[in-house]
PDB file of C-alpha atoms in Angstrom:
ATOM      1  CA  VAL A   1     -72.887 -78.875  52.528  1.00  0.00           C
ATOM      2  CA  GLN A   2     -76.103 -79.755  54.350  1.00  0.00           C
ATOM      3  CA  LEU A   3     -79.538 -78.211  54.283  1.00  0.00           C
ATOM      4  CA  GLN A   4     -82.282 -78.894  56.815  1.00  0.00           C
ATOM      5  CA  GLU A   5     -85.908 -77.807  56.649  1.00  0.00           C
ATOM      6  CA  SER A   6     -87.840 -77.001  59.805  1.00  0.00           C
ATOM      7  CA  GLY A   7     -91.348 -75.841  60.588  1.00  0.00           C
ATOM      8  CA  PRO A   8     -94.831 -77.034  61.484  1.00  0.00           C
ATOM      9  CA  GLY A   9     -95.987 -80.266  59.907  1.00  0.00           C
ATOM     10  CA  LEU A  10     -99.650 -79.326  60.091  1.00  0.00           C
ATOM     11  CA  VAL A  11    -101.252 -76.072  58.980  1.00  0.00           C
ATOM     12  CA  LYS A  12    -104.944 -75.210  58.966  1.00  0.00           C
ATOM     13  CA  PRO A  13    -106.667 -74.136  55.748  1.00  0.00           C
ATOM     14  CA  SER A  14    -106.510 -70.386  55.063  1.00  0.00           C
ATOM     15  CA  GLN A  15    -103.538 -69.982  57.397  1.00  0.00           C
ATOM     16  CA  THR A  16     -99.873 -69.354  56.556  1.00  0.00           C
ATOM     17  CA  LEU A  17     -97.248 -72.021  56.036  1.00  0.00           C
ATOM     18  CA  SER A  18     -93.783 -71.057  57.245  1.00  0.00           C
ATOM     19  CA  LEU A  19     -90.609 -73.064  56.750  1.00  0.00           C
ATOM     20  CA  THR A  20     -86.962 -72.356  57.427  1.00  0.00           C
ATOM     21  CA  CYS A  21     -83.929 -73.939  55.809  1.00  0.00           C
ATOM     22  CA  THR A  22     -80.721 -74.010  57.839  1.00  0.00           C
ATOM     23  CA  VAL A  23     -77.550 -74.271  55.804  1.00  0.00           C
ATOM     24  CA  SER A  24     -74.307 -75.749  57.118  1.00  0.00           C
ATOM     25  CA  GLY A  25     -71.020 -76.165  55.321  1.00  0.00           C
ATOM     26  CA  ASP A  26     -71.692 -73.143  53.150  1.00  0.00           C
ATOM     27  CA  SER A  27     -72.829 -69.558  53.542  1.00  0.00           C
ATOM     28  CA  VAL A  28     -76.081 -68.068  52.255  1.00  0.00           C
ATOM     29  CA  ASN A  29     -73.932 -64.944  52.007  1.00  0.00           C
ATOM     30  CA  SER A  30     -72.216 -66.464  48.983  1.00  0.00           C
ATOM     31  CA  GLY A  31     -73.090 -64.771  45.735  1.00  0.00           C
ATOM     32  CA  ALA A  32     -72.652 -67.998  43.811  1.00  0.00           C
ATOM     33  CA  TYR A  33     -75.955 -69.670  44.568  1.00  0.00           C
ATOM     34  CA  TYR A  34     -79.712 -69.303  44.394  1.00  0.00           C
ATOM     35  CA  TRP A  35     -81.402 -70.582  47.553  1.00  0.00           C
ATOM     36  CA  THR A  36     -84.450 -72.428  46.378  1.00  0.00           C
ATOM     37  CA  TRP A  37     -87.700 -74.049  47.486  1.00  0.00           C
ATOM     38  CA  ILE A  38     -89.260 -77.008  45.693  1.00  0.00           C
ATOM     39  CA  ARG A  39     -92.277 -79.086  46.669  1.00  0.00           C
ATOM     40  CA  GLN A  40     -93.707 -82.479  45.845  1.00  0.00           C
ATOM     41  CA  PRO A  41     -97.328 -83.409  46.593  1.00  0.00           C
ATOM     42  CA  PRO A  42     -97.755 -87.015  47.735  1.00  0.00           C
ATOM     43  CA  GLY A  43     -97.327 -89.374  44.785  1.00  0.00           C
ATOM     44  CA  LYS A  44     -96.718 -86.545  42.316  1.00  0.00           C
ATOM     45  CA  GLY A  45     -93.862 -84.743  40.616  1.00  0.00           C
ATOM     46  CA  LEU A  46     -91.593 -81.875  41.571  1.00  0.00           C
ATOM     47  CA  GLU A  47     -92.673 -78.229  41.492  1.00  0.00           C
ATOM     48  CA  TRP A  48     -90.257 -75.305  41.622  1.00  0.00           C
ATOM     49  CA  LEU A  49     -91.581 -72.625  43.977  1.00  0.00           C
ATOM     50  CA  GLY A  50     -88.915 -69.966  43.700  1.00  0.00           C
ATOM     51  CA  TYR A  51     -85.548 -68.733  44.895  1.00  0.00           C
ATOM     52  CA  VAL A  52     -83.919 -65.977  46.873  1.00  0.00           C
ATOM     53  CA  PHE A  53     -80.483 -64.580  46.028  1.00  0.00           C
ATOM     54  CA  LEU A  54     -77.842 -62.873  48.174  1.00  0.00           C
ATOM     55  CA  THR A  55     -78.963 -59.393  47.124  1.00  0.00           C
ATOM     56  CA  GLY A  56     -82.456 -60.207  48.355  1.00  0.00           C
ATOM     57  CA  SER A  57     -83.771 -60.520  44.853  1.00  0.00           C
ATOM     58  CA  THR A  58     -86.349 -63.233  44.356  1.00  0.00           C
ATOM     59  CA  SER A  59     -88.104 -65.118  41.605  1.00  0.00           C
ATOM     60  CA  TYR A  60     -91.323 -66.997  42.205  1.00  0.00           C
ATOM     61  CA  SER A  61     -93.519 -69.453  40.387  1.00  0.00           C
ATOM     62  CA  PRO A  62     -96.214 -67.439  38.605  1.00  0.00           C
ATOM     63  CA  SER A  63     -98.927 -69.717  39.982  1.00  0.00           C
ATOM     64  CA  LEU A  64     -97.918 -68.897  43.575  1.00  0.00           C
ATOM     65  CA  LYS A  65     -96.612 -65.372  43.188  1.00  0.00           C
ATOM     66  CA  ARG A  66     -99.493 -63.729  45.059  1.00  0.00           C
ATOM     67  CA  ARG A  67     -99.099 -65.953  48.108  1.00  0.00           C
ATOM     68  CA  ILE A  68     -95.384 -66.600  48.475  1.00  0.00           C
ATOM     69  CA  VAL A  69     -92.482 -64.770  50.091  1.00  0.00           C
ATOM     70  CA  MET A  70     -88.878 -65.952  50.422  1.00  0.00           C
ATOM     71  CA  SER A  71     -86.123 -64.277  52.380  1.00  0.00           C
ATOM     72  CA  LEU A  72     -82.577 -64.717  53.673  1.00  0.00           C
ATOM     73  CA  ASP A  73     -81.318 -64.441  57.252  1.00  0.00           C
ATOM     74  CA  ILE A  74     -77.598 -64.050  56.778  1.00  0.00           C
ATOM     75  CA  SER A  75     -76.781 -63.897  60.497  1.00  0.00           C
ATOM     76  CA  ALA A  76     -78.479 -67.258  61.089  1.00  0.00           C
ATOM     77  CA  ASN A  77     -77.309 -68.733  57.762  1.00  0.00           C
ATOM     78  CA  GLN A  78     -80.891 -69.561  56.908  1.00  0.00           C
ATOM     79  CA  PHE A  79     -83.468 -68.843  54.289  1.00  0.00           C
ATOM     80  CA  SER A  80     -87.210 -69.070  54.628  1.00  0.00           C
ATOM     81  CA  LEU A  81     -90.499 -69.620  52.854  1.00  0.00           C
ATOM     82  CA  THR A  82     -93.932 -68.316  53.721  1.00  0.00           C
ATOM     83  CA  LEU A  83     -97.018 -69.341  51.791  1.00  0.00           C
ATOM     84  CA  SER A  84    -100.274 -67.677  52.725  1.00  0.00           C
ATOM     85  CA  SER A  85    -103.918 -68.716  52.381  1.00  0.00           C
ATOM     86  CA  VAL A  86    -103.071 -72.406  52.127  1.00  0.00           C
ATOM     87  CA  THR A  87    -105.490 -75.081  50.982  1.00  0.00           C
ATOM     88  CA  ALA A  88    -105.326 -78.872  50.837  1.00  0.00           C
ATOM     89  CA  ALA A  89    -103.638 -78.515  47.442  1.00  0.00           C
ATOM     90  CA  ASP A  90    -100.590 -77.128  49.250  1.00  0.00           C
ATOM     91  CA  THR A  91    -100.059 -80.406  51.095  1.00  0.00           C
ATOM     92  CA  ALA A  92     -96.635 -81.625  49.998  1.00  0.00           C
ATOM     93  CA  VAL A  93     -93.094 -82.456  50.944  1.00  0.00           C
ATOM     94  CA  TYR A  94     -91.233 -79.150  50.845  1.00  0.00           C
ATOM     95  CA  TYR A  95     -87.551 -79.245  49.935  1.00  0.00           C
ATOM     96  CA  CYS A  96     -84.978 -76.528  50.221  1.00  0.00           C
ATOM     97  CA  ALA A  97     -82.084 -76.741  47.794  1.00  0.00           C
ATOM     98  CA  ARG A  98     -78.979 -74.941  46.631  1.00  0.00           C
ATOM     99  CA  ALA A  99     -78.951 -73.985  42.963  1.00  0.00           C
ATOM    100  CA  ALA A 100     -75.462 -73.770  41.528  1.00  0.00           C
ATOM    101  CA  ASN A 101     -73.878 -73.451  38.096  1.00  0.00           C
ATOM    102  CA  GLY A 102     -76.692 -71.276  36.880  1.00  0.00           C
ATOM    103  CA  GLY A 103     -79.507 -73.222  38.476  1.00  0.00           C
ATOM    104  CA  SER A 104     -79.008 -76.968  38.869  1.00  0.00           C
ATOM    105  CA  PHE A 105     -79.862 -78.240  42.345  1.00  0.00           C
ATOM    106  CA  ASP A 106     -76.708 -79.834  43.700  1.00  0.00           C
ATOM    107  CA  PHE A 107     -77.631 -80.062  47.381  1.00  0.00           C
ATOM    108  CA  TRP A 108     -81.074 -80.718  48.831  1.00  0.00           C
ATOM    109  CA  GLY A 109     -82.582 -80.869  52.281  1.00  0.00           C
ATOM    110  CA  GLN A 110     -84.220 -84.110  53.352  1.00  0.00           C
ATOM    111  CA  GLY A 111     -87.682 -82.602  52.873  1.00  0.00           C
ATOM    112  CA  ALA A 112     -90.435 -81.601  55.280  1.00  0.00           C
ATOM    113  CA  LEU A 113     -93.967 -82.933  54.932  1.00  0.00           C
ATOM    114  CA  VAL A 114     -96.533 -80.203  55.467  1.00  0.00           C
ATOM    115  CA  THR A 115    -100.164 -81.233  55.648  1.00  0.00           C
ATOM    116  CA  VAL A 116    -102.948 -78.697  55.294  1.00  0.00           C
ATOM    117  CA  SER A 117    -105.934 -79.893  57.263  1.00  0.00           C
ATOM    118  CA  SER A 118    -108.340 -78.665  59.885  1.00  0.00           C
TER     119      SER A 118
ATOM    120  CA  GLU B   1     -93.258 -70.632  30.789  1.00  0.00           C
ATOM    121  CA  ILE B   2     -91.373 -73.561  29.268  1.00  0.00           C
ATOM    122  CA  VAL B   3     -93.291 -76.823  29.504  1.00  0.00           C
ATOM    123  CA  LEU B   4     -91.154 -79.957  29.654  1.00  0.00           C
ATOM    124  CA  THR B   5     -92.581 -83.229  28.340  1.00  0.00           C
ATOM    125  CA  GLN B   6     -90.900 -86.486  29.309  1.00  0.00           C
ATOM    126  CA  SER B   7     -91.313 -89.754  27.487  1.00  0.00           C
ATOM    127  CA  PRO B   8     -92.056 -92.465  28.015  1.00  0.00           C
ATOM    128  CA  ALA B   9     -93.962 -92.080  31.269  1.00  0.00           C
ATOM    129  CA  THR B  10     -92.813 -95.555  32.297  1.00  0.00           C
ATOM    130  CA  LEU B  11     -89.940 -97.640  30.986  1.00  0.00           C
ATOM    131  CA  SER B  12     -89.922-101.361  31.825  1.00  0.00           C
ATOM    132  CA  LEU B  13     -86.443-102.836  31.455  1.00  0.00           C
ATOM    133  CA  SER B  14     -84.154-105.475  32.907  1.00  0.00           C
ATOM    134  CA  PRO B  15     -80.826-105.033  34.688  1.00  0.00           C
ATOM    135  CA  GLY B  16     -78.105-104.723  32.061  1.00  0.00           C
ATOM    136  CA  ASP B  17     -80.417-103.056  29.531  1.00  0.00           C
ATOM    137  CA  ARG B  18     -79.838 -99.649  28.025  1.00  0.00           C
ATOM    138  CA  ALA B  19     -82.329 -96.944  29.032  1.00  0.00           C
ATOM    139  CA  THR B  20     -83.082 -93.921  26.870  1.00  0.00           C
ATOM    140  CA  LEU B  21     -85.209 -91.167  28.434  1.00  0.00           C
ATOM    141  CA  SER B  22     -86.462 -88.155  26.505  1.00  0.00           C
ATOM    142  CA  CYS B  23     -87.200 -84.596  27.626  1.00  0.00           C
ATOM    143  CA  ARG B  24     -88.701 -82.172  25.147  1.00  0.00           C
ATOM    144  CA  ALA B  25     -89.132 -78.447  25.825  1.00  0.00           C
ATOM    145  CA  SER B  26     -91.954 -76.300  24.466  1.00  0.00           C
ATOM    146  CA  GLN B  27     -89.380 -73.693  23.454  1.00  0.00           C
ATOM    147  CA  ARG B  28     -85.634 -73.425  23.252  1.00  0.00           C
ATOM    148  CA  VAL B  29     -83.860 -73.761  26.614  1.00  0.00           C
ATOM    149  CA  ASN B  30     -81.360 -70.932  26.924  1.00  0.00           C
ATOM    150  CA  SER B  31     -77.721 -72.036  27.096  1.00  0.00           C
ATOM    151  CA  ASP B  32     -78.890 -75.668  27.151  1.00  0.00           C
ATOM    152  CA  SER B  33     -79.483 -75.197  30.882  1.00  0.00           C
ATOM    153  CA  LEU B  34     -81.062 -78.588  31.404  1.00  0.00           C
ATOM    154  CA  ALA B  35     -80.520 -80.914  34.349  1.00  0.00           C
ATOM    155  CA  TRP B  36     -81.530 -84.485  35.157  1.00  0.00           C
ATOM    156  CA  TYR B  37     -82.340 -85.850  38.620  1.00  0.00           C
ATOM    157  CA  GLN B  38     -82.905 -89.335  39.977  1.00  0.00           C
ATOM    158  CA  GLN B  39     -85.388 -89.921  42.769  1.00  0.00           C
ATOM    159  CA  LYS B  40     -85.639 -93.280  44.471  1.00  0.00           C
ATOM    160  CA  PHE B  41     -88.774 -94.135  46.402  1.00  0.00           C
ATOM    161  CA  GLY B  42     -89.038 -92.118  49.609  1.00  0.00           C
ATOM    162  CA  GLN B  43     -85.743 -90.316  48.995  1.00  0.00           C
ATOM    163  CA  THR B  44     -84.576 -86.856  48.026  1.00  0.00           C
ATOM    164  CA  PRO B  45     -83.784 -86.237  44.344  1.00  0.00           C
ATOM    165  CA  THR B  46     -80.139 -86.433  43.320  1.00  0.00           C
ATOM    166  CA  LEU B  47     -78.504 -84.358  40.584  1.00  0.00           C
ATOM    167  CA  LEU B  48     -77.160 -86.539  37.775  1.00  0.00           C
ATOM    168  CA  ILE B  49     -76.513 -84.200  34.858  1.00  0.00           C
ATOM    169  CA  ARG B  50     -76.309 -80.401  34.491  1.00  0.00           C
ATOM    170  CA  SER B  51     -75.900 -78.205  31.437  1.00  0.00           C
ATOM    171  CA  ALA B  52     -77.431 -81.011  29.366  1.00  0.00           C
ATOM    172  CA  THR B  53     -74.236 -83.072  29.196  1.00  0.00           C
ATOM    173  CA  THR B  54     -72.072 -82.578  32.325  1.00  0.00           C
ATOM    174  CA  ARG B  55     -72.167 -85.337  34.898  1.00  0.00           C
ATOM    175  CA  ALA B  56     -72.449 -84.159  38.493  1.00  0.00           C
ATOM    176  CA  ALA B  57     -69.822 -85.112  41.062  1.00  0.00           C
ATOM    177  CA  ALA B  58     -69.588 -88.824  41.875  1.00  0.00           C
ATOM    178  CA  ILE B  59     -72.127 -89.859  39.225  1.00  0.00           C
ATOM    179  CA  PRO B  60     -71.110 -93.082  37.450  1.00  0.00           C
ATOM    180  CA  ASP B  61     -70.190 -92.802  33.790  1.00  0.00           C
ATOM    181  CA  ARG B  62     -73.012 -95.150  32.758  1.00  0.00           C
ATOM    182  CA  PHE B  63     -75.190 -92.006  33.013  1.00  0.00           C
ATOM    183  CA  SER B  64     -74.855 -89.602  30.112  1.00  0.00           C
ATOM    184  CA  GLY B  65     -76.797 -86.623  28.857  1.00  0.00           C
ATOM    185  CA  SER B  66     -77.126 -85.301  25.345  1.00  0.00           C
ATOM    186  CA  GLY B  67     -79.162 -82.875  23.289  1.00  0.00           C
ATOM    187  CA  TYR B  68     -79.591 -79.155  22.796  1.00  0.00           C
ATOM    188  CA  GLY B  69     -82.243 -76.573  22.072  1.00  0.00           C
ATOM    189  CA  THR B  70     -85.531 -78.307  22.759  1.00  0.00           C
ATOM    190  CA  ASP B  71     -84.662 -82.008  22.710  1.00  0.00           C
ATOM    191  CA  PHE B  72     -82.641 -83.672  25.436  1.00  0.00           C
ATOM    192  CA  THR B  73     -81.867 -87.282  26.332  1.00  0.00           C
ATOM    193  CA  LEU B  74     -80.649 -89.119  29.409  1.00  0.00           C
ATOM    194  CA  THR B  75     -79.028 -92.472  28.653  1.00  0.00           C
ATOM    195  CA  ILE B  76     -78.160 -95.157  31.165  1.00  0.00           C
ATOM    196  CA  SER B  77     -75.843 -97.480  29.302  1.00  0.00           C
ATOM    197  CA  ARG B  78     -76.333-100.600  31.443  1.00  0.00           C
ATOM    198  CA  LEU B  79     -78.968-100.554  34.167  1.00  0.00           C
ATOM    199  CA  GLU B  80     -77.841-101.540  37.636  1.00  0.00           C
ATOM    200  CA  PRO B  81     -80.408-102.664  40.231  1.00  0.00           C
ATOM    201  CA  GLU B  82     -80.060 -99.334  42.058  1.00  0.00           C
ATOM    202  CA  ASP B  83     -80.990 -97.372  38.897  1.00  0.00           C
ATOM    203  CA  PHE B  84     -84.669 -98.303  39.010  1.00  0.00           C
ATOM    204  CA  ALA B  85     -86.207 -95.007  40.050  1.00  0.00           C
ATOM    205  CA  VAL B  86     -88.002 -91.919  38.736  1.00  0.00           C
ATOM    206  CA  TYR B  87     -86.047 -89.460  36.599  1.00  0.00           C
ATOM    207  CA  TYR B  88     -86.922 -85.781  36.201  1.00  0.00           C
ATOM    208  CA  CYS B  89     -85.602 -83.188  33.791  1.00  0.00           C
ATOM    209  CA  HIS B  90     -85.440 -79.555  34.850  1.00  0.00           C
ATOM    210  CA  GLN B  91     -84.745 -76.427  32.819  1.00  0.00           C
ATOM    211  CA  TYR B  92     -83.151 -73.383  34.419  1.00  0.00           C
ATOM    212  CA  GLY B  93     -82.344 -71.374  31.317  1.00  0.00           C
ATOM    213  CA  ASN B  94     -85.615 -69.459  31.408  1.00  0.00           C
ATOM    214  CA  LEU B  95     -87.693 -68.139  34.282  1.00  0.00           C
ATOM    215  CA  PRO B  96     -89.792 -69.608  35.713  1.00  0.00           C
ATOM    216  CA  TRP B  97     -87.672 -72.717  36.160  1.00  0.00           C
ATOM    217  CA  THR B  98     -89.692 -75.843  35.463  1.00  0.00           C
ATOM    218  CA  PHE B  99     -89.594 -79.610  35.896  1.00  0.00           C
ATOM    219  CA  GLY B 100     -90.830 -82.346  33.627  1.00  0.00           C
ATOM    220  CA  PRO B 101     -93.417 -84.821  34.961  1.00  0.00           C
ATOM    221  CA  GLY B 102     -90.894 -87.638  35.298  1.00  0.00           C
ATOM    222  CA  THR B 103     -90.129 -91.033  33.752  1.00  0.00           C
ATOM    223  CA  ARG B 104     -90.379 -94.099  35.935  1.00  0.00           C
ATOM    224  CA  VAL B 105     -87.819 -96.805  35.144  1.00  0.00           C
ATOM    225  CA  GLU B 106     -89.146-100.072  36.513  1.00  0.00           C
ATOM    226  CA  ILE B 107     -87.955-103.635  36.536  1.00  0.00           C
ATOM    227  CA  LYS B 108     -89.471-105.716  33.757  1.00  0.00           C
TER     228      LYS B 108
END
């Protein structure tokens, strides 16, 4: 199983950050996993952002709930993240991950650094 | 939201030493749904332990997890040079899922 993040590395303040995670070796159509986004600001710890499930159901971090949307593209075997109205505080390495066995992250993407700057 | 507190923040040990890392939850973690991850500098986190005590695939048996309810422990029985890293606990028994702030295990 491999996951790979893709998207712009630089986003201007107040604009929207969009990332896609391409999954290989598994199917996002599987009902066994939660497809998850996690981020890590430079030099800091990990922050769970949310997940999307096969049915399209989602759960988001309360602190980001008003700005975040996650979705699945079953035909492309991808899932995506959009985060609106970004500020410098959203600068981080963004990881996509597969949550299995109820929610532990067994496979991760390599991470994508997104910098918010004008 | 469950807040996870990890202690100590930094652990200074020598290769061969035993490492004991603590993760305390602000409320009971449902079904002991607690995982531990290792993150080496500049690398992606790796799952070590899930469900508080179950080692993930291919994880050496010097790593063990214990605990239940609100108090959990990761033990590394004998530190190898490659074990010096940051360790995070993560609870997934209650939404929103949360991470602890991490414990850095450094070479003394």
